[in-house]
Short mmCIF file of C-alpha atoms and ligand atoms in Angstrom, two decimals:
data_model
loop_
_atom_site.label_atom_id
_atom_site.label_comp_id
_atom_site.label_asym_id
_atom_site.label_seq_id
_atom_site.Cartn_x
_atom_site.Cartn_y
_atom_site.Cartn_z
CA MET G 1 -197.27 125.80 98.05
CA ASP G 2 -193.54 125.93 98.06
CA VAL G 3 -191.83 125.75 101.51
CA VAL G 4 -188.14 126.90 102.73
CA ASN G 5 -185.84 123.70 103.37
CA MET G 6 -183.22 124.80 106.08
CA GLU G 7 -180.48 123.44 103.47
CA MET G 8 -181.46 125.76 100.76
CA GLU G 9 -178.61 128.61 100.39
CA HIS G 10 -179.92 131.90 101.75
CA TYR G 11 -178.97 135.39 100.92
CA HIS G 12 -180.58 138.92 102.80
CA LEU G 13 -180.54 139.76 98.52
CA VAL G 14 -181.18 137.87 95.40
CA GLY G 15 -180.49 140.05 92.20
CA ILE G 16 -182.74 139.00 88.86
CA GLY G 17 -180.65 139.81 86.22
CA ALA G 18 -177.13 141.71 85.80
CA GLY G 19 -177.07 144.68 83.17
CA PRO G 20 -176.01 147.75 84.67
CA ALA G 21 -179.02 148.30 86.87
CA ASN G 22 -178.04 145.35 88.83
CA LEU G 23 -174.43 145.29 88.77
CA SER G 24 -175.21 148.72 90.56
CA LEU G 25 -176.85 147.45 93.33
CA ALA G 26 -174.24 144.29 93.21
CA ALA G 27 -171.18 147.12 93.38
CA LEU G 28 -172.99 149.02 96.16
CA LEU G 29 -172.98 146.11 98.25
CA HIS G 30 -169.74 143.85 97.71
CA ASN G 31 -168.26 143.25 100.50
CA ASN G 32 -170.91 144.01 102.62
CA GLU G 33 -171.00 141.48 105.39
CA LYS G 34 -174.67 142.22 106.61
CA ALA G 35 -176.41 141.88 103.25
CA PRO G 36 -175.02 138.66 101.68
CA ASN G 37 -176.44 138.89 98.02
CA LEU G 38 -176.36 136.74 95.12
CA PHE G 39 -177.09 138.26 91.41
CA ILE G 40 -178.18 135.81 88.64
CA ASP G 41 -178.11 136.01 84.98
CA GLN G 42 -179.92 133.65 82.36
CA LYS G 43 -177.01 134.86 79.70
CA GLN G 44 -174.24 132.37 79.51
CA GLN G 45 -171.63 135.23 80.17
CA PHE G 46 -171.79 139.31 80.34
CA SER G 47 -172.70 141.10 77.16
CA TRP G 48 -174.23 144.40 76.99
CA HIS G 49 -175.97 145.18 73.54
CA ASP G 50 -172.73 143.29 71.88
CA GLU G 51 -174.50 143.08 68.36
CA GLN G 52 -174.33 147.02 68.47
CA MET G 53 -171.15 147.77 69.36
CA LEU G 54 -170.54 149.17 66.05
CA ASP G 55 -167.16 151.45 65.14
CA GLY G 56 -167.40 154.79 66.43
CA ALA G 57 -170.73 154.21 69.36
CA THR G 58 -169.87 155.89 71.77
CA LEU G 59 -171.91 156.36 75.21
CA GLN G 60 -174.72 158.70 75.62
CA VAL G 61 -174.11 159.99 79.06
CA SER G 62 -171.29 161.45 81.17
CA ILE G 63 -168.87 158.45 82.26
CA PHE G 64 -169.62 159.54 85.78
CA LYS G 65 -172.90 157.54 85.29
CA ASP G 66 -170.76 154.47 85.75
CA LEU G 67 -172.18 151.66 88.53
CA ALA G 68 -171.31 153.91 91.96
CA SER G 69 -169.44 157.16 91.09
CA LEU G 70 -172.57 159.18 91.59
CA SER G 71 -173.43 157.68 95.19
CA ASP G 72 -170.18 156.42 96.46
CA PRO G 73 -167.12 157.60 94.72
CA THR G 74 -164.79 155.61 96.55
CA ASN G 75 -166.12 152.28 95.80
CA ARG G 76 -164.27 150.04 93.80
CA PHE G 77 -166.26 149.47 90.71
CA THR G 78 -166.30 152.52 89.19
CA PHE G 79 -165.24 153.28 86.00
CA LEU G 80 -161.80 155.28 87.20
CA SER G 81 -161.06 151.90 89.39
CA TYR G 82 -161.60 149.89 86.43
CA LEU G 83 -159.42 152.35 84.10
CA HIS G 84 -156.51 152.10 87.06
CA ASP G 85 -157.00 148.46 87.21
CA GLN G 86 -156.12 148.20 83.83
CA GLY G 87 -153.13 150.19 84.02
CA ARG G 88 -154.46 152.78 81.27
CA ILE G 89 -155.37 155.12 83.49
CA TYR G 90 -152.93 158.01 81.75
CA HIS G 91 -153.64 156.43 78.12
CA PHE G 92 -157.53 156.79 78.43
CA LEU G 93 -156.77 160.84 79.73
CA ASN G 94 -154.23 161.42 76.63
CA ALA G 95 -156.77 159.84 74.41
CA GLN G 96 -159.54 162.96 75.02
CA PHE G 97 -162.32 161.27 73.95
CA ALA G 98 -165.37 163.56 73.31
CA GLN G 99 -167.48 160.45 74.28
CA VAL G 100 -166.43 157.65 76.03
CA PRO G 101 -166.60 154.64 73.19
CA ARG G 102 -169.54 152.38 73.95
CA ARG G 103 -167.22 149.07 73.94
CA GLU G 104 -165.10 150.77 76.34
CA PHE G 105 -167.69 151.36 78.69
CA ARG G 106 -169.08 147.70 77.76
CA ASN G 107 -165.87 146.24 78.79
CA TYR G 108 -165.67 148.17 81.81
CA LEU G 109 -169.51 146.57 82.77
CA ALA G 110 -167.89 143.22 81.66
CA TRP G 111 -164.73 143.45 84.11
CA ALA G 112 -167.30 144.79 86.94
CA ALA G 113 -169.29 141.79 86.26
CA GLU G 114 -166.27 139.55 86.68
CA LYS G 115 -164.52 141.09 89.12
CA ASN G 116 -167.52 140.94 91.76
CA GLU G 117 -168.03 136.93 93.39
CA ASN G 118 -171.64 137.60 93.60
CA VAL G 119 -172.72 137.81 89.80
CA ILE G 120 -173.36 134.34 88.17
CA PHE G 121 -174.09 133.89 84.99
CA GLY G 122 -175.86 130.92 82.99
CA GLU G 123 -178.68 130.64 85.11
CA LYS G 124 -182.56 131.74 85.02
CA VAL G 125 -184.74 132.32 87.20
CA LEU G 126 -188.12 130.56 86.60
CA HIS G 127 -190.32 131.73 89.08
CA ILE G 128 -190.19 133.15 92.63
CA ASN G 129 -193.03 132.34 95.45
CA PHE G 130 -193.16 133.62 99.14
CA ASN G 131 -192.92 131.93 102.45
CA ASP G 132 -192.05 133.95 105.21
CA ALA G 133 -188.67 134.50 102.84
CA PHE G 134 -188.93 134.60 99.00
CA ILE G 135 -188.23 131.29 97.54
CA ILE G 136 -186.47 131.73 93.78
CA LYS G 137 -186.46 128.54 91.49
CA THR G 138 -184.00 128.52 88.59
CA ASN G 139 -183.38 126.28 86.29
CA LYS G 140 -180.65 124.61 88.62
CA ARG G 141 -181.84 125.05 91.67
CA THR G 142 -183.50 126.79 94.68
CA ILE G 143 -182.63 129.69 97.03
CA THR G 144 -183.89 131.72 99.37
CA ALA G 145 -183.74 135.57 100.08
CA ASN G 146 -185.04 138.12 102.68
CA ASN G 147 -185.30 140.54 99.28
CA ILE G 148 -185.27 140.34 95.66
CA ALA G 149 -183.81 143.03 93.50
CA ILE G 150 -185.26 142.49 89.80
CA GLY G 151 -183.23 144.35 86.89
CA VAL G 152 -184.66 142.19 84.14
CA GLY G 153 -183.88 144.93 81.60
CA THR G 154 -185.73 145.02 77.91
CA GLN G 155 -186.13 142.59 75.28
CA PRO G 156 -186.39 143.52 71.38
CA TRP G 157 -189.40 144.73 70.22
CA VAL G 158 -190.74 144.80 66.12
CA PRO G 159 -194.28 145.50 64.95
CA GLU G 160 -196.76 142.45 64.74
CA PHE G 161 -196.68 142.61 61.30
CA ALA G 162 -193.38 141.67 60.87
CA LYS G 163 -192.79 138.97 63.30
CA PRO G 164 -193.76 136.18 60.80
CA HIS G 165 -191.42 136.92 58.19
CA LEU G 166 -187.82 137.75 60.81
CA GLY G 167 -184.95 136.00 59.49
CA LYS G 168 -181.10 136.00 57.25
CA GLU G 169 -181.93 139.45 55.80
CA ASN G 170 -185.00 140.69 58.08
CA PHE G 171 -183.93 141.08 61.74
CA HIS G 172 -184.01 143.36 64.73
CA ILE G 173 -181.43 145.49 65.09
CA CYS G 174 -179.77 143.23 68.16
CA GLU G 175 -178.53 140.96 65.84
CA TYR G 176 -177.10 143.17 63.36
CA LEU G 177 -173.49 142.43 63.77
CA GLN G 178 -174.15 139.04 63.20
CA LYS G 179 -176.54 139.36 60.57
CA SER G 180 -175.77 141.92 58.35
CA SER G 181 -172.37 141.04 56.59
CA ASN G 182 -174.15 139.88 53.43
CA LEU G 183 -175.89 143.34 52.58
CA ALA G 184 -173.65 144.34 49.75
CA GLY G 185 -175.45 145.23 46.36
CA LYS G 186 -178.89 144.91 48.42
CA ARG G 187 -181.21 146.89 48.83
CA VAL G 188 -181.40 147.68 52.40
CA ALA G 189 -184.05 149.64 54.34
CA VAL G 190 -183.42 150.86 57.98
CA VAL G 191 -186.68 151.31 59.98
CA GLY G 192 -186.29 153.22 63.13
CA GLY G 193 -185.25 156.99 64.27
CA GLY G 194 -183.62 156.48 67.04
CA GLN G 195 -180.02 156.60 67.94
CA SER G 196 -179.66 152.82 67.25
CA GLY G 197 -181.45 153.52 63.40
CA ALA G 198 -179.20 156.43 62.98
CA GLU G 199 -175.89 154.28 63.95
CA VAL G 200 -177.22 151.84 61.51
CA PHE G 201 -177.86 153.56 58.76
CA LEU G 202 -174.50 155.45 59.12
CA ASP G 203 -172.52 151.89 59.53
CA LEU G 204 -174.39 150.96 56.07
CA LEU G 205 -173.47 154.66 54.07
CA SER G 206 -169.29 153.94 55.67
CA ARG G 207 -169.08 150.19 54.25
CA PRO G 208 -166.05 149.81 51.79
CA PHE G 209 -167.07 149.73 48.20
CA HIS G 210 -167.48 146.01 47.64
CA GLU G 211 -169.47 145.77 50.97
CA ARG G 212 -171.99 148.55 50.18
CA PRO G 213 -175.69 148.22 49.90
CA SER G 214 -176.70 149.24 46.66
CA GLN G 215 -179.69 151.25 47.91
CA ILE G 216 -179.82 152.56 51.51
CA CYS G 217 -183.12 154.37 53.15
CA TRP G 218 -184.06 155.59 56.40
CA ILE G 219 -187.37 155.49 57.90
CA SER G 220 -188.48 157.60 60.44
CA ARG G 221 -191.92 158.13 62.35
CA ARG G 222 -190.44 161.29 63.76
CA ARG G 223 -191.16 164.35 61.69
CA ASN G 224 -187.31 165.01 61.38
CA PHE G 225 -184.32 162.95 61.88
CA SER G 226 -183.86 164.94 65.56
CA PRO G 227 -181.08 165.13 67.92
CA ILE G 228 -180.81 164.10 71.38
CA ASP G 229 -181.45 166.89 73.65
CA ASP G 230 -178.43 166.99 76.28
CA SER G 231 -178.60 170.81 77.09
CA THR G 232 -177.75 171.66 80.69
CA PHE G 233 -180.93 172.60 81.62
CA THR G 234 -182.49 169.78 80.27
CA ASN G 235 -179.83 166.93 82.05
CA ASP G 236 -181.51 168.70 85.03
CA THR G 237 -184.44 166.15 84.67
CA PHE G 238 -181.62 163.37 84.93
CA ILE G 239 -180.94 164.18 88.49
CA PRO G 240 -182.72 162.60 91.67
CA ASP G 241 -184.43 166.07 92.38
CA TYR G 242 -186.51 165.99 89.03
CA SER G 243 -187.31 162.49 90.12
CA ASN G 244 -188.46 163.01 92.87
CA TYR G 245 -190.88 165.88 91.70
CA PHE G 246 -191.71 163.91 88.92
CA ASN G 247 -193.00 161.32 90.94
CA GLN G 248 -195.15 163.20 92.74
CA LEU G 249 -197.28 164.39 89.76
CA PRO G 250 -200.77 163.05 88.86
CA PRO G 251 -199.85 159.66 86.65
CA SER G 252 -201.61 162.06 83.34
CA VAL G 253 -199.42 164.62 83.61
CA ARG G 254 -196.32 161.92 84.02
CA ASN G 255 -197.48 160.34 81.13
CA LYS G 256 -197.46 163.76 78.73
CA THR G 257 -194.39 165.08 80.03
CA ILE G 258 -192.97 161.91 79.00
CA LYS G 259 -194.45 162.24 75.49
CA GLU G 260 -193.21 165.67 75.45
CA ASN G 261 -189.88 164.97 76.32
CA ILE G 262 -188.83 161.72 74.92
CA LEU G 263 -186.10 163.24 72.96
CA THR G 264 -184.05 163.98 76.17
CA SER G 265 -183.71 160.41 75.75
CA ASP G 266 -184.21 159.03 72.32
CA GLY G 267 -182.64 161.62 70.15
CA ILE G 268 -179.62 161.11 68.18
CA SER G 269 -176.71 162.18 68.96
CA GLU G 270 -175.58 165.12 67.27
CA HIS G 271 -171.70 163.87 66.39
CA THR G 272 -174.14 160.83 64.50
CA LEU G 273 -176.26 163.11 62.53
CA ARG G 274 -173.53 165.44 61.53
CA ALA G 275 -171.48 162.42 60.60
CA ILE G 276 -174.50 161.13 58.40
CA TYR G 277 -174.80 164.06 56.55
CA GLN G 278 -171.73 164.42 55.64
CA LYS G 279 -171.27 161.00 54.20
CA ILE G 280 -174.65 161.47 52.28
CA TYR G 281 -172.60 165.14 51.29
CA TYR G 282 -169.50 162.70 50.00
CA SER G 283 -171.74 160.14 48.75
CA ARG G 284 -173.31 162.54 46.35
CA PHE G 285 -171.12 165.40 45.37
CA VAL G 286 -167.42 164.35 45.92
CA ASP G 287 -167.57 160.68 44.78
CA ASN G 288 -170.50 160.83 43.56
CA ASP G 289 -170.92 157.17 43.97
CA GLY G 290 -174.31 156.73 42.32
CA ARG G 291 -175.41 154.91 45.72
CA ALA G 292 -179.14 155.76 46.05
CA ILE G 293 -179.84 156.77 49.37
CA GLY G 294 -183.40 157.80 50.86
CA LEU G 295 -184.39 159.76 54.33
CA TYR G 296 -187.96 158.65 54.80
CA PRO G 297 -189.00 160.95 58.22
CA ASN G 298 -192.19 161.65 59.11
CA ARG G 299 -193.83 157.98 57.75
CA SER G 300 -195.04 154.82 59.84
CA VAL G 301 -194.42 151.77 58.14
CA LEU G 302 -197.75 149.57 58.14
CA ASP G 303 -196.52 146.53 56.41
CA ILE G 304 -193.92 144.24 54.82
CA THR G 305 -194.82 141.10 52.21
CA PRO G 306 -192.76 138.83 50.57
CA SER G 307 -192.67 139.58 46.86
CA LYS G 308 -194.72 137.25 44.73
CA ASP G 309 -192.38 137.01 41.72
CA ILE G 310 -188.99 137.97 43.12
CA ALA G 311 -187.27 135.40 45.68
CA GLY G 312 -185.81 137.57 48.16
CA GLU G 313 -187.71 140.41 47.88
CA TRP G 314 -190.09 142.79 49.89
CA LYS G 315 -192.53 145.17 49.46
CA LEU G 316 -192.71 147.59 52.34
CA THR G 317 -195.81 149.56 52.83
CA LEU G 318 -195.70 153.13 54.15
CA ILE G 319 -198.25 156.04 55.25
CA HIS G 320 -196.96 159.50 55.28
CA ASN G 321 -198.08 161.04 58.39
CA ASP G 322 -199.14 164.29 56.16
CA PHE G 323 -200.44 162.49 53.53
CA PRO G 324 -202.22 159.24 55.20
CA GLU G 325 -204.72 158.54 52.20
CA GLN G 326 -201.84 157.92 49.86
CA PRO G 327 -199.39 154.76 50.68
CA GLU G 328 -195.82 154.73 49.47
CA ALA G 329 -194.61 151.44 48.63
CA LEU G 330 -190.37 150.66 48.37
CA GLU G 331 -189.65 147.45 47.33
CA ILE G 332 -185.96 146.23 49.18
CA ASP G 333 -183.74 143.10 49.70
CA ALA G 334 -183.63 143.41 53.54
CA VAL G 335 -184.39 145.26 56.19
CA VAL G 336 -182.97 146.28 59.87
CA TRP G 337 -185.35 146.67 62.45
CA ALA G 338 -184.35 149.34 64.94
CA THR G 339 -187.53 149.73 66.58
CA GLY G 340 -186.41 149.33 70.04
CA PHE G 341 -187.04 147.46 72.94
CA SER G 342 -189.66 146.73 75.68
CA PRO G 343 -190.17 145.73 79.18
CA ALA G 344 -188.39 142.23 79.69
CA SER G 345 -190.91 138.98 80.64
CA LYS G 346 -191.23 138.85 84.76
CA ASP G 347 -193.41 136.03 84.08
CA PHE G 348 -191.49 134.75 87.12
CA LEU G 349 -193.61 136.79 89.90
CA ALA G 350 -196.76 135.09 88.45
CA PRO G 351 -197.16 133.52 91.72
CA LEU G 352 -196.75 137.06 93.72
CA LYS G 353 -198.58 139.08 90.84
CA GLU G 354 -202.19 139.22 92.95
CA ARG G 355 -200.51 140.39 95.85
CA LEU G 356 -198.37 143.56 94.69
CA ARG G 357 -199.86 146.36 93.71
CA SER G 358 -200.55 147.71 89.83
CA GLU G 359 -201.09 150.56 88.05
CA GLY G 360 -200.63 151.61 84.05
CA GLY G 361 -198.74 148.62 83.44
CA GLU G 362 -196.31 149.02 86.02
CA TYR G 363 -196.01 147.99 89.45
CA VAL G 364 -196.26 150.72 91.96
CA VAL G 365 -192.99 151.25 94.22
CA ASP G 366 -192.18 153.58 96.95
CA ASP G 367 -189.53 156.02 97.34
CA ASP G 368 -186.57 153.36 97.93
CA PHE G 369 -188.03 151.54 94.76
CA ALA G 370 -189.66 148.63 96.49
CA VAL G 371 -193.02 147.20 95.35
CA GLN G 372 -195.82 147.97 97.28
CA TRP G 373 -197.40 144.47 98.27
CA ASP G 374 -198.97 142.51 101.48
CA GLY G 375 -196.20 140.97 102.54
CA PRO G 376 -194.19 141.55 105.31
CA ALA G 377 -192.40 145.39 106.08
CA ASN G 378 -189.10 143.69 105.67
CA ARG G 379 -189.46 141.72 102.91
CA ASN G 380 -188.69 143.74 99.32
CA ILE G 381 -189.30 143.09 95.92
CA PHE G 382 -187.41 146.11 94.26
CA MET G 383 -187.83 147.14 91.34
CA GLN G 384 -184.85 148.03 88.79
CA ASN G 385 -185.75 150.12 85.28
CA GLY G 386 -188.82 148.76 85.47
CA VAL G 387 -191.12 152.41 86.02
CA ARG G 388 -190.49 154.62 83.90
CA GLY G 389 -193.95 155.36 84.24
CA GLN G 390 -193.65 156.46 87.97
CA ARG G 391 -189.89 157.89 87.54
CA GLY G 392 -189.88 159.44 84.34
CA LEU G 393 -186.98 158.89 81.24
CA PRO G 394 -184.06 158.28 83.64
CA ASP G 395 -185.58 155.15 85.06
CA VAL G 396 -184.86 153.08 81.94
CA ASN G 397 -181.04 154.56 80.82
CA LEU G 398 -177.73 154.98 83.05
CA SER G 399 -178.11 158.13 84.64
CA LEU G 400 -179.73 157.47 87.99
CA ASN G 401 -178.26 153.74 88.34
CA ALA G 402 -175.99 154.34 91.37
CA TRP G 403 -178.72 157.03 93.01
CA ARG G 404 -181.33 154.07 92.81
CA ALA G 405 -179.55 151.41 94.00
CA GLN G 406 -178.02 153.50 97.12
CA ARG G 407 -181.45 153.55 98.15
CA ILE G 408 -182.21 149.76 98.01
CA VAL G 409 -179.20 149.43 99.94
CA GLY G 410 -180.31 152.18 102.52
CA ARG G 411 -183.33 150.20 102.79
CA LEU G 412 -181.85 146.56 102.96
CA LEU G 413 -179.41 148.02 105.63
CA ASP G 414 -182.18 149.66 107.45
CA LYS G 415 -180.02 152.46 107.77
CA ALA G 416 -180.74 156.30 107.51
CA GLN G 417 -180.80 157.13 103.50
CA PRO G 418 -177.47 159.23 103.20
CA LYS G 419 -178.12 162.92 102.81
CA GLU G 420 -178.81 163.96 98.90
CA GLN G 421 -176.96 166.19 96.62
CA LEU G 422 -178.03 170.11 96.66
CA SER G 423 -181.68 169.96 94.70
CA SER G 424 -181.78 171.36 90.82
CA PHE G 425 -181.24 175.00 90.27
CA ILE G 426 -184.44 175.55 89.11
CA THR G 427 -187.47 175.22 91.30
CA TRP G 428 -189.34 172.19 89.94
CA LYS G 429 -192.54 172.24 92.53
CA GLY G 430 -195.04 174.98 92.27
CA LEU G 431 -194.60 177.71 94.53
CA LYS G 432 -196.59 178.60 97.73
CA PRO G 433 -197.31 182.31 99.03
CA ASP G 434 -194.85 182.02 101.73
CA ASP G 435 -192.31 178.96 100.40
CA VAL G 436 -190.20 181.82 98.75
CA THR G 437 -188.27 183.86 101.32
CA GLU G 438 -185.02 185.84 101.26
CA SER G 439 -183.24 183.26 103.63
CA THR G 440 -184.58 179.78 101.40
CA VAL G 441 -183.54 180.96 98.46
CA SER G 442 -180.12 182.69 99.35
CA SER G 443 -179.12 179.14 100.74
CA LEU G 444 -180.96 177.55 97.80
CA ILE G 445 -178.48 179.14 95.24
CA GLY G 446 -176.08 180.93 97.16
CA PHE G 447 -176.89 184.56 96.30
CA ASP G 448 -176.58 186.59 99.28
CA THR G 449 -177.92 189.58 98.07
CA LEU G 450 -180.79 188.35 96.17
CA LYS G 451 -184.40 189.86 97.17
CA VAL G 452 -187.49 188.07 96.68
CA MET G 453 -190.73 188.97 96.96
CA SER G 454 -193.23 186.55 98.27
CA ASN G 455 -197.18 186.15 97.12
CA GLY G 456 -195.05 186.26 93.16
CA ARG G 457 -194.44 190.08 92.97
C1 LIG O 501 -177.56 150.12 71.96
C2 LIG O 501 -177.78 150.19 73.16
C3 LIG O 501 -176.52 151.55 73.28
C4 LIG O 501 -177.44 152.25 75.08
N1 LIG O 501 -176.41 153.22 75.49
C5 LIG O 501 -177.10 153.70 76.42
C6 LIG O 501 -176.39 155.18 76.80
O1 LIG O 501 -175.08 155.51 76.29
N2 LIG O 501 -176.77 155.82 78.10
C7 LIG O 501 -177.69 155.28 78.78
O2 LIG O 501 -177.99 155.65 79.65
N3 LIG O 501 -178.22 154.09 78.20
C8 LIG O 501 -178.02 153.29 77.23
N4 LIG O 501 -179.10 152.62 76.68
C9 LIG O 501 -179.88 151.53 77.55
C10 LIG O 501 -180.30 150.74 78.14
O3 LIG O 501 -180.82 150.13 78.17
C11 LIG O 501 -179.64 150.61 79.08
O4 LIG O 501 -178.44 151.42 79.90
C12 LIG O 501 -179.19 149.28 80.54
O5 LIG O 501 -178.74 147.98 79.54
C13 LIG O 501 -180.67 149.01 81.16
O6 LIG O 501 -179.91 148.20 82.15
P1 LIG O 501 -180.60 147.25 82.89
O7 LIG O 501 -179.84 146.17 83.63
O8 LIG O 501 -181.82 147.58 83.23
O9 LIG O 501 -181.09 145.90 81.97
P2 LIG O 501 -180.78 145.09 80.73
O10 LIG O 501 -178.80 145.56 80.51
O11 LIG O 501 -181.48 144.39 79.49
O12 LIG O 501 -179.85 143.72 81.89
C14 LIG O 501 -180.94 142.72 82.00
C15 LIG O 501 -180.69 141.68 82.51
O13 LIG O 501 -181.70 140.46 82.96
C16 LIG O 501 -181.23 139.56 82.63
N5 LIG O 501 -182.56 138.70 82.81
C17 LIG O 501 -183.63 138.80 81.99
N6 LIG O 501 -184.24 137.92 82.34
C18 LIG O 501 -183.87 137.04 83.40
C19 LIG O 501 -184.49 136.10 84.52
N7 LIG O 501 -185.41 135.35 84.16
N8 LIG O 501 -183.17 135.25 84.96
C20 LIG O 501 -182.13 136.07 84.83
N9 LIG O 501 -181.35 136.63 84.31
C21 LIG O 501 -182.77 137.59 83.57
C22 LIG O 501 -180.60 139.59 80.93
O14 LIG O 501 -179.90 138.00 80.37
C23 LIG O 501 -180.02 140.52 81.03
O15 LIG O 501 -178.47 140.33 81.14
C24 LIG O 501 -178.78 151.73 75.49
C25 LIG O 501 -179.36 150.41 74.94
C26 LIG O 501 -179.24 150.28 74.05
C27 LIG O 501 -180.41 148.87 73.28
#
């Protein structure tokens, strides 16, 4: 059993991981003397999907969804504060970006990590035990904490059959910038119909003449290359009010809702789709440059095998979802797997695992994102970006970072949660006969004259 040694450094909170989720918590706790805190990341230095920082890639959410603005607009780690600190606040305004460049947001996150002395890199958390306090063993030392916040994010995912063949010209998108420089003249397949796949396909289409692949195919399991739904009422499902509603639905309804709404988070930005379409138009009708461009939606990749006869050639076997009886084959020289990410390992929790409540592959959290466990009520394990099944699609993107972090701070400091922002225009809950009265409706949406009948009439 690990024991607490009085000489070990002790914190009120230790965060494992320093991606946007835990950086948001670090921002809200900065300079708070009641909650000494430390955030530890295994990377040598801050990065945020750096291998996918392609020219033209933009943030897919509003810039107000930064580390702090939505819960503490006066915080010194907001995006506005970054711009001001860098002396470029007028230039940013005058640049009139329709969407913020992803690289600029990455630089902002790096700035926030660097300016916060409680965030450190180059240290990996190996295991965590508990003996009145959490005992956190890293590859460098052992420290203790009253509470921990897990924000370890995701890791690259490729299908099992692809794993043995990964290498120089057959790689996951998380290695794109370092491995994509020698694709000139090659037949390249991009597998994956989300935003990342779209950006790579566009990048390959946009390369100057001497760097171009001779053939570019884009394969997606979805029926078409589908846009992200970024419309107003859809975005009302990315606010706290909806997250709370979603949380109290039965698990089967939550799962169904996630599947039905996947394009609200995993679809492709319209401007990227338009740019791709226009590139293909140019290639085929204006420049007539003879490149082979293949668009193959509605297919699943079943296998990849090296060619027996030609070194460096691969056979990609596909199945068309509407004609599954006839597998299709593509001969190619390189594959980029834009097949997404899965939750990162939390093996460091193994010593505590039996004490934590889990369901459907997730640790079960309460309203403040603390895992339900058999330990003391004033010792919490907060879970960031790890409960999509309980909190819905926003849990794994940037939308609710600042709000979730604020809830965690409230719990950590044992103070009442601040007043929530107004609820959605939409009534998510089922109405009971007495729920709707003239006064409740007018206070919700501010229409003094609205008359509503009870009993649904
Ligand atoms: C290319 C790309 C673009 C995206 N763009 C958007 C966007 O525009 N809008 C949006 O809302 N979402 C976007 N996302 C989703 C994205 O996953 C999240 O925005 C965000 O990165 C999740 O933050 P996180 O802190 O939970 O995890 P991560 O960013 O994955 O950070 C987790 C950190 O934990 C560290 N870690 C893991 N294990 C340990 C350990 N044992 N010890 C110490 N450290 C550890 C890792 O090194 C890592 O730095 C994008 C994703 C990708 C891939």
